[in-house]
Amino acid sequence: MATHTTKMLIIGSGPAGYSAAIYAARAMLEPIVVQGLQPGGQLTITTDVENYPGFRDVVQGPWLMEEMRAQAEHVGTRMIWDTIVTVDLENGSPFRAIGDSGDEYIADCLVICTGAQAKWLGVPGEMALGGKGVSACATCDGFFYRGKKVAVIGGGNTAVEEALYLTNHSDNVTLIHRRDSLRAEKILQERLFANPKITVLWNKAVDSFEAGENGMLHHLALTDTVTGEASTLETDGAFVAIGHAPATELFKGKLPMDESGYLLNEPGTPKTAIPGVFAAGDVTDHVYRQAVTAAGMGCMAALDAERYLAARQHAVQEAEAAE
Ligand code: NDP
């Protein structure tokens, strides 16, 4: 068991964490990134990425994250494969965290980039057909279904927004919801019902995602939640949009969060309620949830953290001079 002391501890290794690390390392802050259970984050479980700027051709999610990690290391970040299991924020900076390995981390400032996970239905075929017709992000993958049939599962804001978004690519969008009324805001519902490209299947639960002979998604097996009747829906793409879960268990009771568990920052900034603690990426963003927005927030967090550390050092120097 070791103690690691650093000016900046970055918890989490998605686009937010790696971008914060790149900026912090180049500001000579010698950051440590504790990578967590899924180094590279959500993009490591996607395949084609076509919307991250800088690449003319499709790139693979795991490759992109590996490049970000390598870049962060190249400019001076220390990567540690550990998972933070407790943090002590009560006593202010320096903050103390303990890893699953038993290692201790002492940091002048903290950048939380633990991300969020899409919720899945947990039914047969869902994971096996990931990237082969099943996705949890229409903004990311909708483009691949131009002119094809797509389905969206869920009845909240995300599902309705994804269905509406998909009409940019497809004239045949089906929204599948397990009840007979939507949870989404009324204005979104109105837009949904007014859109001739969208059909709503009410009271339907998805039992499984079934592949065709080519190994790609072919149809969904459905059960009517009222009558129990079984049916199928042929579709080329299915987008599971039943919510996301931010990884904030560690910070419960320590930092303000909304009812879904997203960290609440000072609006428009990566600053949390505790000076010296910053949050960036999907852990604090339930609206945009994109690799590029997370990366942007990671950059903002590193810049604000740098300013925080500089102001703190300045205050110490002034106090010393006054003695
Ligand atoms: P929500 O929790 O609001 O909705 C989840 C939907 O998925 C519900 O309709 C729920 O059904 C359904 N669902 C959940 N589990 C299952 C399951 N196992 N099988 C079938 N259906 C299931 O999640 P959202 O991601 O839509 O929204 C999360 C938060 O983010 C909300 O506060 C939302 O308002 C906000 N948001 C805001 C946006 C904006 O302002 N533009 C955009 C997107 C999200 P049921 O209704 O039966 O429970």
Short mmCIF file of N, CA and C in Angstrom, two decimals, residues 3 8 15 35 59 66 68 84 140 155 161 197-198 206 217 220 225 240 242-243 272 275 281 304 312 321-322:
data_model
loop_
_atom_site.label_atom_id
_atom_site.label_comp_id
_atom_site.label_asym_id
_atom_site.label_seq_id
_atom_site.Cartn_x
_atom_site.Cartn_y
_atom_site.Cartn_z
N THR A 3 1.23 5.70 -0.58
CA THR A 3 0.56 7.00 -0.55
C THR A 3 1.04 7.81 -1.75
N MET A 8 -3.10 17.48 -8.35
CA MET A 8 -4.45 17.24 -8.90
C MET A 8 -4.72 15.76 -9.07
N PRO A 15 -13.44 10.77 -21.69
CA PRO A 15 -12.95 11.97 -22.37
C PRO A 15 -12.76 13.16 -21.42
N GLN A 35 -7.99 5.46 -12.85
CA GLN A 35 -8.78 5.13 -14.04
C GLN A 35 -10.14 4.50 -13.79
N VAL A 59 -13.81 6.39 -36.58
CA VAL A 59 -12.78 5.77 -35.73
C VAL A 59 -13.48 4.87 -34.71
N GLU A 66 -7.84 5.07 -26.24
CA GLU A 66 -6.43 4.68 -26.06
C GLU A 66 -5.51 5.83 -26.51
N MET A 68 -6.33 9.03 -26.41
CA MET A 68 -6.43 10.08 -25.38
C MET A 68 -5.57 9.73 -24.17
N ILE A 84 -11.30 4.46 -6.84
CA ILE A 84 -11.46 5.17 -5.56
C ILE A 84 -12.71 4.64 -4.85
N CYS A 140 -25.21 9.56 -31.29
CA CYS A 140 -23.95 8.94 -31.72
C CYS A 140 -24.14 8.06 -32.94
N GLY A 155 -39.97 6.06 -22.41
CA GLY A 155 -41.06 7.02 -22.49
C GLY A 155 -40.74 8.36 -21.83
N GLU A 161 -36.81 12.63 -27.31
CA GLU A 161 -35.83 13.42 -28.06
C GLU A 161 -35.09 12.56 -29.07
N LYS A 197 -43.52 10.71 -39.10
CA LYS A 197 -42.53 9.64 -39.28
C LYS A 197 -42.47 8.71 -38.07
N ILE A 198 -43.16 9.11 -36.98
CA ILE A 198 -43.06 8.33 -35.74
C ILE A 198 -44.37 7.62 -35.42
N VAL A 206 -40.10 -5.05 -24.28
CA VAL A 206 -39.19 -5.77 -25.18
C VAL A 206 -38.65 -6.99 -24.42
N LEU A 217 -29.01 -7.02 -35.93
CA LEU A 217 -30.38 -6.99 -35.39
C LEU A 217 -31.40 -7.14 -36.52
N LEU A 220 -37.42 -7.27 -32.89
CA LEU A 220 -37.60 -7.28 -31.43
C LEU A 220 -38.77 -8.20 -31.11
N THR A 225 -48.05 -5.43 -22.33
CA THR A 225 -48.04 -5.44 -20.87
C THR A 225 -49.46 -5.47 -20.28
N VAL A 240 -32.02 1.97 -26.94
CA VAL A 240 -32.54 1.83 -25.58
C VAL A 240 -32.35 3.19 -24.89
N ILE A 242 -33.78 4.38 -21.67
CA ILE A 242 -34.55 4.27 -20.43
C ILE A 242 -33.83 4.95 -19.26
N GLY A 243 -32.92 5.85 -19.59
CA GLY A 243 -32.27 6.63 -18.55
C GLY A 243 -30.80 6.28 -18.38
N THR A 272 -17.77 22.58 -8.09
CA THR A 272 -18.79 22.01 -7.19
C THR A 272 -18.95 22.98 -6.02
N PRO A 275 -14.75 24.33 -2.58
CA PRO A 275 -13.61 24.91 -3.30
C PRO A 275 -12.51 23.86 -3.47
N GLY A 281 -17.97 16.40 -17.28
CA GLY A 281 -18.45 15.28 -18.09
C GLY A 281 -19.82 14.77 -17.66
N ASP A 304 -9.82 25.76 -14.43
CA ASP A 304 -10.30 26.33 -13.17
C ASP A 304 -9.50 25.80 -11.98
N ARG A 312 -4.42 29.82 -4.34
CA ARG A 312 -4.13 29.25 -3.02
C ARG A 312 -2.64 29.48 -2.69
N ALA A 321 4.73 36.19 3.89
CA ALA A 321 5.40 37.49 3.81
C ALA A 321 4.97 38.40 4.95
N ALA A 322 3.70 38.22 5.38
CA ALA A 322 3.16 39.09 6.44
C ALA A 322 3.69 38.70 7.82
#
